[in-house]
Structure formats: C-alpha cells, structure tokens
C-alpha cells in the first residue's frame, strides 16, 4: 500500500474541468435522446404502419448493438464514408443521443400506455384534437409515471459517458487516465474521479426525487 | 336532432349492436335500459363515435358522423359525455378541468372560460372546490365536476354512460338532482342507467335494449306499467 493523494493535488483543477465536459455532453445527449425518444414513442403507439415499423426497427438496431460500437462507427467510420471530419464531441452526442432515444422511447411508450384509457376518451369526447390531447393530458401524466425509469436512464447515461474517453474526448474519465499516465500512478486519479461520478449521480437522484415529490401535488387529498 | 339508422357494431365476430334505428328530438330526455351486455353503453358510445360503428349511420343535425369526411372533433364539441368512472384530468384542478377544453378546443379566452366555469360550479354546488384536485373529491363530487366539465363546452346534447353506477348509494341523489335540473332546462339527454326511478320520473322516452336489439320503445308510463315484450317484463320483474 503506497497510496499518496497529495501527488494528485496539482492535477485536481484539471480533473474537475472534466465535470463540465461530462455534464455538457450528458445534457445535450439526453435532451436529444428525450426529444427523439418522445417522437419514436408516438410513432410506436400511432396507427401509421410505416412509422410504427420505423420506430420498432430503430429501437431494435440501437438496443441490439453495443454502445461502444455505435460510438466507434460515428467517430471512425463516418469520416471514412463521407469524408466529413467529425469532432469527437459531436460523434459522442450522436451516438449517445441516438442510443438513449431507443431506450427512452420504450420508457415513454410504456408510460403512455399506462395512462388510463378513460383519459383519452374524456379528451376525445370533449372534442380536443389529438395533438393537444397528447401534449396537455396524456404526456404530462405519462411523464409522472415514468420519472423513476427516466431517472435511471439519466444515471446510466452519466456513467456510460465514460466510454467517450475511448475517442479522446477529455471527459472526467479521460482526464483521470491522462493524470495517471503523467504520474505513473493510476489508483489515486481513478478513485478521485470515481468519487466525482458518484457525487454527480447522487445529486441527480436527489433532483429526481424532488421533481417526483413536486409532481405528486395532485395526488394529495 | 339525432337520427340513428340501422346501426351495427361488431367486436370481432361478436355482434353487439344488430341494426338499431331511432330518432331523438331536441330537448328530449331518453333513457336506455336493459340487462348488462345488451349493448346500451356501446350504443351510447357510437353516438359520439368513441366506438366506430361497423355499419349504419349516425346523423346529428344533418352531419353524418360515420362519414370519414365529417370533422369529428368539431362534432364532439357539441356532444357532452359523462362517464361511469368520471375520467377527470387528475393533474389539473377542478377549475382547470372545466376551462381546459373550452380554451384549447374552442379558443375561448382564459378569463371568459373561468367565469363560465365558476358559474357552472355554482350550478352543481361545488364553488368551494375550484382549486381542489380531483383526487381529493368524493365520487359524487367528481361526477358533478364531470358534468360541469361537459357543460362547459356548451353542448347541444349530453350523453350519460351509467353516471351513478360507480357511486356510493348516498351520493347517487346529488348527481341525479343535477341531471334532473339539466333535463328541466331543456337539454337533450341520452342516459344509460340502472336508476329506474330516474328513468321513470325524468325521461320522455325509454329505449329497452337486449342482445343488441332495440326491443321496445315508449313512454316511461307505458313501458313500466305494461311492457309489450316478455323479455322486458322479465327484466322489470327482476329489478323492481
């Protein structure tokens, strides 16, 4: 045992900067995944056959192959195919966003289908058009049901984001490796960023719990 | 006002409605009664096309609702519906439940919609509940809110699908009273019900359905005192 955390002290600001890289990337990927996932979920529950089929095939492909493979395809294969020199950040957002859209679409689909059918009927009977009904009546209720599952997805994405270190995005994970290589000591920087990851997830889960509690207002008698 | 012609509805191979024809005039209160599984609710749900008829026609004020070119949500705005299980929007307050559809579907301004909603809440005796969420209301209160919500669209016609069947016995009266007031005000109403007292007292006409067939049609007096068919006699003996 020769743990010596004092050695990584000068590198701490460098590693902490990785938090923003990770957070920025997770946030954009998640937003992208959430929007696309919602659209895919609506395709899945709709009656338009080609859109149905598209959404199901999409989910099958993105859930059925490793995320790291998708990441590699976006970063290494796309330039080969198109000649476009894609940045690591952009390919990471594409891969993670498209991938989590597949998972999120399933979460949202289940959430929509769990909303009582009577809600749809009541809105239809009032003459509310389909789009309005989805936006104001069904999705808000579905969202409340799926919040825990969605939170899970956010947490998974935050941790899986460490995969982008493989395509040289300077996120938390990559920075730990850089410091490790510099010092010839791996344990301290890895443990340090491990703690940071845990802290980020802890904060995220707390935020999730707070939102859940807020949305429960209408349940109270 | 409503003309139903040779209406049929099949769920798979199961024929729930076998060719029903009738007419309902403006201001008329019609009660649909019959044993469970007779197709009463399906018939009612066909009137605003919550169930798509297999064949036949539903004509409301000259518009054929079975025609795919008829703008169905515009038509539904004129047809209020009250469900057995209320189906209030749980994430909206009572007031928002009432103002939502007028604002979003008819484009009425918020303050106008709220004023009208308060007037309706007063009518159903729930002025003090406008900021409450549905989960905090009793069954009877929920159903009165549901009636007010349907009325907020200023419909020409109101459909009631067993509005008191999910209520505790002591709450049935408060809902029926609201419905009686509504009938007195001249609203056209079609009511699927097991409340024979209500049917007898308030309805202008009774439709008796059995196995998807309109077996009998007549005034409450005629129907309850001398039913024409053996099936209706048997049904009345069981429930009265």
XYZ file of C-alpha atoms in Angstrom:
461
model
C 0.000 0.000 0.000
C 1.535 3.247 -1.088
C -1.491 5.488 -1.649
C -0.472 9.108 -1.837
C -3.228 11.534 -2.671
C -1.008 14.575 -2.196
C 0.593 13.796 -5.553
C -2.617 14.398 -7.488
C -3.337 17.737 -5.797
C -1.845 19.853 -8.628
C -3.962 17.924 -11.121
C -7.262 18.405 -9.299
C -8.369 21.550 -11.205
C -7.549 19.781 -14.466
C -9.664 16.790 -13.498
C -12.521 18.914 -12.155
C -12.818 20.623 -15.534
C -13.866 17.224 -16.811
C -17.093 17.557 -14.821
C -18.279 20.267 -17.207
C -17.258 18.295 -20.255
C -19.136 15.261 -18.953
C -22.175 17.247 -17.823
C -22.408 19.260 -21.025
C -22.178 16.142 -23.103
C -24.677 14.191 -20.971
C -27.121 17.087 -21.013
C -27.075 17.574 -24.780
C -27.215 13.839 -25.477
C -30.080 13.440 -23.053
C -32.086 16.322 -24.475
C -31.558 14.932 -27.940
C -32.443 11.413 -26.784
C -35.523 12.603 -24.946
C -36.959 14.558 -27.877
C -36.239 11.812 -30.372
C -37.442 9.195 -27.887
C -40.762 11.008 -27.457
C -41.254 11.166 -31.207
C -40.396 7.477 -31.565
C -42.797 6.586 -28.751
C -45.589 8.479 -30.526
C -44.719 6.597 -33.715
C -44.985 3.321 -31.831
C -48.417 3.969 -30.351
C -49.780 5.610 -33.507
C -51.659 3.841 -36.271
C -49.392 4.781 -39.169
C -47.801 1.469 -40.195
C -44.575 2.741 -41.835
C -43.842 4.973 -38.829
C -44.638 2.073 -36.492
C -42.267 -0.101 -38.375
C -39.554 2.532 -38.483
C -39.657 3.117 -34.727
C -39.555 -0.590 -33.953
C -36.648 -1.222 -36.339
C -34.802 1.789 -34.939
C -35.137 0.562 -31.382
C -34.102 -2.927 -32.377
C -30.890 -1.707 -34.006
C -29.807 0.730 -31.314
C -30.656 -1.585 -28.450
C -29.284 -4.616 -30.191
C -25.703 -3.460 -30.724
C -23.036 -2.309 -28.229
C -22.925 1.376 -27.488
C -19.175 1.474 -27.887
C -19.562 0.023 -31.370
C -22.033 2.766 -32.282
C -19.628 5.331 -30.912
C -16.758 3.911 -32.985
C -18.927 3.887 -36.105
C -19.796 7.554 -35.694
C -16.237 8.607 -34.932
C -14.134 6.398 -37.210
C -16.462 5.075 -39.894
C -18.378 8.205 -40.815
C -15.284 10.156 -41.869
C -14.215 7.200 -43.986
C -17.615 7.073 -45.648
C -18.344 10.765 -46.132
C -15.016 12.490 -45.820
C -16.540 14.702 -43.121
C -14.104 15.114 -40.262
C -16.461 14.679 -37.342
C -15.398 16.034 -33.950
C -15.206 13.618 -31.017
C -17.775 15.682 -29.152
C -20.309 15.622 -31.991
C -19.924 11.912 -32.636
C -20.286 11.240 -28.924
C -23.515 13.253 -28.777
C -24.859 11.494 -31.855
C -24.061 8.019 -30.599
C -25.332 8.596 -27.059
C -28.355 10.628 -28.120
C -29.489 8.145 -30.765
C -28.802 5.236 -28.436
C -30.670 6.614 -25.457
C -33.566 7.647 -27.725
C -34.165 3.935 -28.301
C -34.353 3.231 -24.568
C -36.297 6.389 -23.741
C -38.849 5.663 -26.458
C -39.641 2.357 -24.780
C -39.936 4.030 -21.379
C -42.278 6.689 -22.756
C -44.337 4.189 -24.729
C -44.935 2.169 -21.588
C -45.761 5.375 -19.705
C -48.307 6.495 -22.284
C -49.932 3.091 -22.373
C -50.183 3.061 -18.580
C -52.329 6.204 -18.611
C -55.964 5.214 -18.138
C -57.769 4.851 -21.459
C -60.595 6.901 -19.985
C -58.363 9.975 -20.153
C -58.093 9.676 -23.920
C -61.818 9.072 -24.189
C -62.683 12.033 -21.990
C -60.451 14.336 -24.037
C -61.812 12.948 -27.309
C -65.396 13.332 -26.106
C -64.666 16.979 -25.322
C -63.553 17.472 -28.912
C -59.908 18.117 -28.052
C -57.706 17.423 -31.115
C -55.241 14.517 -30.832
C -52.064 16.615 -30.680
C -53.396 18.883 -27.955
C -54.639 15.914 -26.000
C -51.250 14.198 -26.149
C -49.410 17.351 -25.133
C -51.655 18.535 -22.296
C -53.409 15.444 -20.968
C -51.591 12.219 -21.781
C -47.878 13.111 -21.821
C -47.880 15.023 -18.511
C -49.489 12.032 -16.799
C -47.212 9.594 -18.596
C -44.201 11.683 -17.590
C -45.143 11.431 -13.944
C -45.397 7.644 -14.206
C -42.066 7.238 -15.941
C -39.968 9.636 -13.922
C -38.206 6.912 -11.889
C -37.404 4.924 -15.050
C -36.259 8.076 -16.788
C -34.038 8.934 -13.852
C -32.467 5.510 -14.207
C -31.691 6.293 -17.828
C -30.112 9.625 -16.879
C -27.910 7.911 -14.306
C -26.908 5.159 -16.712
C -26.075 7.717 -19.372
C -23.985 9.762 -16.957
C -21.868 6.766 -16.057
C -21.721 5.257 -19.530
C -20.489 8.623 -20.745
C -17.065 7.468 -19.589
C -16.970 5.491 -22.834
C -16.232 8.686 -24.761
C -12.755 8.625 -23.253
C -12.043 5.999 -25.909
C -12.429 8.558 -28.695
C -10.283 11.140 -26.912
C -12.982 13.415 -25.547
C -11.391 14.988 -22.488
C -14.110 13.996 -20.044
C -13.633 13.042 -16.396
C -12.538 9.517 -17.194
C -10.044 10.546 -19.858
C -8.555 13.148 -17.565
C -8.003 10.531 -14.868
C -6.140 8.420 -17.395
C -4.040 11.391 -18.501
C -3.101 12.175 -14.913
C -2.426 8.501 -14.263
C -0.038 8.350 -17.198
C 1.702 11.509 -16.079
C 2.290 10.326 -12.532
C 2.698 6.630 -13.194
C 0.047 6.280 -10.512
C -3.428 5.139 -11.544
C -5.186 4.409 -8.324
C -5.475 7.933 -6.899
C -6.821 9.723 -10.001
C -9.215 6.848 -10.757
C -10.500 6.829 -7.207
C -10.844 10.592 -7.333
C -12.977 10.668 -10.483
C -14.879 7.648 -9.202
C -15.899 9.761 -6.249
C -16.881 12.613 -8.595
C -19.078 10.271 -10.672
C -20.740 9.023 -7.533
C -21.336 12.594 -6.379
C -22.879 13.573 -9.722
C -25.226 10.604 -9.648
C -26.115 11.372 -6.054
C -27.047 14.945 -6.952
C -29.034 13.760 -9.979
C -31.017 11.248 -7.924
C -31.773 13.912 -5.354
C -33.058 16.251 -8.059
C -35.152 13.390 -9.424
C -36.686 12.758 -6.013
C -37.519 16.436 -5.632
C -39.239 16.579 -9.031
C -41.172 13.427 -8.178
C -42.368 14.959 -4.966
C -43.460 18.127 -6.746
C -45.425 16.186 -9.336
C -47.224 14.365 -6.552
C -49.081 17.534 -5.548
C -52.243 16.424 -7.320
C -52.211 13.054 -5.530
C -52.621 14.536 -2.102
C -56.078 14.673 -0.630
C -81.777 16.194 -33.846
C -80.167 12.739 -33.794
C -81.101 10.123 -36.294
C -79.660 6.638 -35.917
C -80.139 4.364 -38.858
C -79.573 0.657 -38.901
C -76.574 0.909 -36.591
C -74.489 -2.206 -36.130
C -71.311 -2.787 -34.175
C -69.205 -5.899 -34.121
C -66.225 -6.626 -31.886
C -64.511 -9.317 -33.899
C -67.219 -11.874 -34.560
C -69.299 -10.728 -31.640
C -72.233 -8.630 -32.810
C -73.004 -6.167 -30.041
C -75.498 -3.974 -31.873
C -77.682 -5.559 -34.532
C -79.266 -2.830 -36.564
C -80.662 -0.122 -34.301
C -82.753 2.714 -35.695
C -84.270 5.549 -33.726
C -84.670 9.291 -33.633
C -84.144 11.646 -30.758
C -85.663 15.097 -30.865
C -84.327 18.364 -29.498
C -84.929 18.715 -25.769
C -85.893 15.104 -25.403
C -84.619 13.017 -22.485
C -84.161 9.396 -23.471
C -83.225 6.627 -21.065
C -81.624 3.493 -22.385
C -82.148 0.494 -20.172
C -81.548 -3.195 -20.485
C -79.630 -6.067 -18.941
C -75.849 -5.934 -18.793
C -74.249 -6.923 -22.066
C -77.248 -5.690 -24.015
C -75.177 -3.085 -25.872
C -76.514 0.015 -24.076
C -73.119 1.583 -23.469
C -71.832 0.635 -26.909
C -74.869 2.285 -28.449
C -74.229 5.463 -26.476
C -70.531 5.440 -27.367
C -71.394 5.085 -31.042
C -73.362 8.334 -30.923
C -70.164 10.367 -30.465
C -68.073 7.788 -32.311
C -65.932 6.768 -29.347
C -66.789 3.382 -30.860
C -66.688 3.334 -34.610
C -69.906 1.779 -35.920
C -69.446 -1.266 -38.145
C -72.278 -0.114 -40.384
C -75.225 2.236 -40.321
C -75.488 5.960 -39.885
C -75.474 8.471 -37.049
C -76.825 11.781 -38.258
C -76.674 14.744 -35.922
C -78.172 17.975 -37.216
C -77.604 16.908 -40.793
C -73.994 15.735 -40.316
C -73.289 12.054 -40.776
C -70.762 11.086 -38.098
C -69.946 7.801 -39.773
C -68.696 9.682 -42.819
C -64.919 9.981 -42.552
C -65.105 13.489 -44.043
C -67.125 14.839 -41.134
C -64.768 16.789 -38.815
C -65.336 14.516 -35.878
C -63.760 16.572 -33.100
C -65.807 19.597 -34.122
C -68.946 17.480 -33.834
C -67.879 16.101 -30.478
C -67.604 19.625 -29.132
C -71.376 19.773 -29.392
C -71.863 16.440 -27.630
C -71.079 16.321 -23.925
C -70.314 12.973 -22.381
C -70.326 11.823 -18.769
C -68.651 8.526 -17.926
C -69.290 5.948 -15.262
C -65.799 6.450 -13.859
C -65.711 10.249 -14.263
C -62.355 10.427 -16.068
C -61.469 13.824 -14.681
C -57.979 15.007 -15.559
C -56.082 14.177 -12.334
C -53.201 16.599 -12.887
C -55.496 19.609 -13.302
C -57.501 21.419 -10.635
C -61.296 21.371 -10.763
C -61.338 24.794 -12.376
C -58.709 23.782 -14.938
C -60.697 20.640 -15.727
C -63.594 22.885 -16.682
C -61.649 25.512 -18.600
C -59.252 23.225 -20.451
C -61.402 22.132 -23.383
C -63.161 25.477 -23.964
C -59.759 27.193 -24.089
C -57.852 24.612 -26.105
C -60.536 23.255 -28.421
C -62.695 26.332 -28.874
C -60.109 29.049 -28.322
C -62.084 30.837 -25.608
C -60.109 33.371 -23.544
C -58.995 32.300 -20.102
C -60.966 34.864 -18.099
C -64.158 34.152 -20.036
C -63.709 30.406 -19.625
C -63.063 30.807 -15.891
C -66.086 32.974 -15.371
C -68.254 30.433 -17.132
C -66.620 27.578 -15.202
C -67.380 29.274 -11.886
C -70.968 29.743 -12.951
C -71.204 26.020 -13.726
C -69.528 25.032 -10.468
C -72.096 27.139 -8.685
C -74.824 25.298 -10.564
C -73.539 21.894 -9.434
C -72.875 23.178 -5.917
C -69.084 22.984 -5.862
C -67.996 26.614 -5.745
C -65.628 25.950 -2.849
C -63.753 23.214 -4.726
C -62.390 25.117 -7.698
C -58.765 24.869 -6.566
C -59.015 21.240 -5.414
C -57.535 18.349 -7.342
C -59.891 15.517 -8.359
C -58.201 13.027 -6.008
C -59.484 14.968 -3.001
C -63.147 14.810 -4.088
C -65.794 12.229 -3.254
C -67.336 10.171 -6.049
C -70.462 12.298 -6.157
C -68.420 15.482 -6.298
C -66.232 14.060 -9.062
C -69.258 13.195 -11.138
C -70.748 16.654 -10.663
C -67.455 18.176 -11.781
C -67.510 15.834 -14.787
C -70.997 17.038 -15.693
C -69.913 20.656 -15.327
C -66.834 19.944 -17.461
C -69.013 18.582 -20.250
C -71.404 21.531 -19.959
C -68.523 23.998 -20.191
C -68.342 23.204 -23.903
C -71.960 24.372 -24.224
C -73.069 21.171 -25.917
C -76.351 20.681 -27.741
C -76.622 17.152 -26.465
C -75.459 15.285 -23.371
C -74.665 11.592 -23.173
C -74.540 9.855 -19.793
C -72.971 6.418 -19.535
C -74.193 4.914 -16.262
C -73.311 8.099 -14.372
C -74.266 6.781 -10.943
C -73.138 3.155 -11.171
C -69.725 3.757 -9.605
C -71.053 5.859 -6.744
C -71.756 5.019 -3.127
C -75.528 4.882 -2.601
C -75.658 8.068 -0.556
C -74.073 10.048 -3.390
C -76.407 8.952 -6.133
C -79.013 11.551 -5.306
C -76.749 14.594 -5.597
C -75.778 13.529 -9.118
C -79.320 12.673 -10.165
C -80.504 16.050 -8.862
C -78.019 17.819 -11.111
C -79.200 15.718 -14.036
C -82.844 16.491 -13.264
C -82.123 20.215 -13.253
C -80.377 19.813 -16.554
C -83.347 17.950 -18.026
C -85.671 20.703 -16.821
C -83.517 23.318 -18.509
C -84.353 21.708 -21.849
C -81.095 19.883 -22.545
C -81.295 16.954 -24.951
C -80.092 13.953 -22.968
C -79.404 10.310 -23.647
C -78.895 8.405 -20.405
C -77.803 4.824 -19.974
C -78.890 3.997 -16.464
C -79.902 1.421 -13.924
C -81.774 4.058 -11.933
C -85.336 3.107 -12.794
C -86.702 5.857 -10.578
C -84.829 8.436 -12.621
C -85.872 6.883 -15.919
C -89.488 6.854 -14.857
C -89.562 10.351 -13.455
C -87.358 12.299 -15.844
C -87.227 10.502 -19.182
C -89.604 11.312 -22.002
C -88.922 8.010 -23.619
C -87.432 4.646 -22.729
C -85.401 2.504 -25.084
C -85.123 -1.102 -23.966
C -82.168 -2.979 -25.429
C -81.462 -6.676 -25.244
C -78.698 -8.549 -27.085
C -78.060 -5.564 -29.312
C -81.658 -5.268 -30.446
C -83.957 -2.361 -29.689
C -86.795 -4.457 -28.292
C -89.088 -1.769 -27.002
C -89.509 1.934 -27.221
C -92.111 4.016 -25.437
C -93.048 6.457 -22.722
C -91.951 5.535 -19.211
C -95.583 5.062 -18.162
C -96.330 2.639 -20.945
C -93.028 0.789 -20.547
C -93.060 0.355 -16.798
C -96.757 -0.427 -16.396
C -97.364 -2.592 -19.428
C -94.218 -3.735 -21.195
C -95.034 -5.250 -24.564
C -92.356 -7.948 -24.764
C -91.846 -10.927 -22.499
C -88.144 -10.065 -22.213
C -88.890 -6.590 -20.875
C -91.448 -7.998 -18.436
C -88.892 -10.460 -17.144
C -86.244 -7.733 -16.822
C -88.573 -5.426 -14.913
C -89.685 -8.201 -12.577
C -86.083 -8.856 -11.661
C -85.146 -5.288 -10.859
C -88.278 -3.655 -9.460
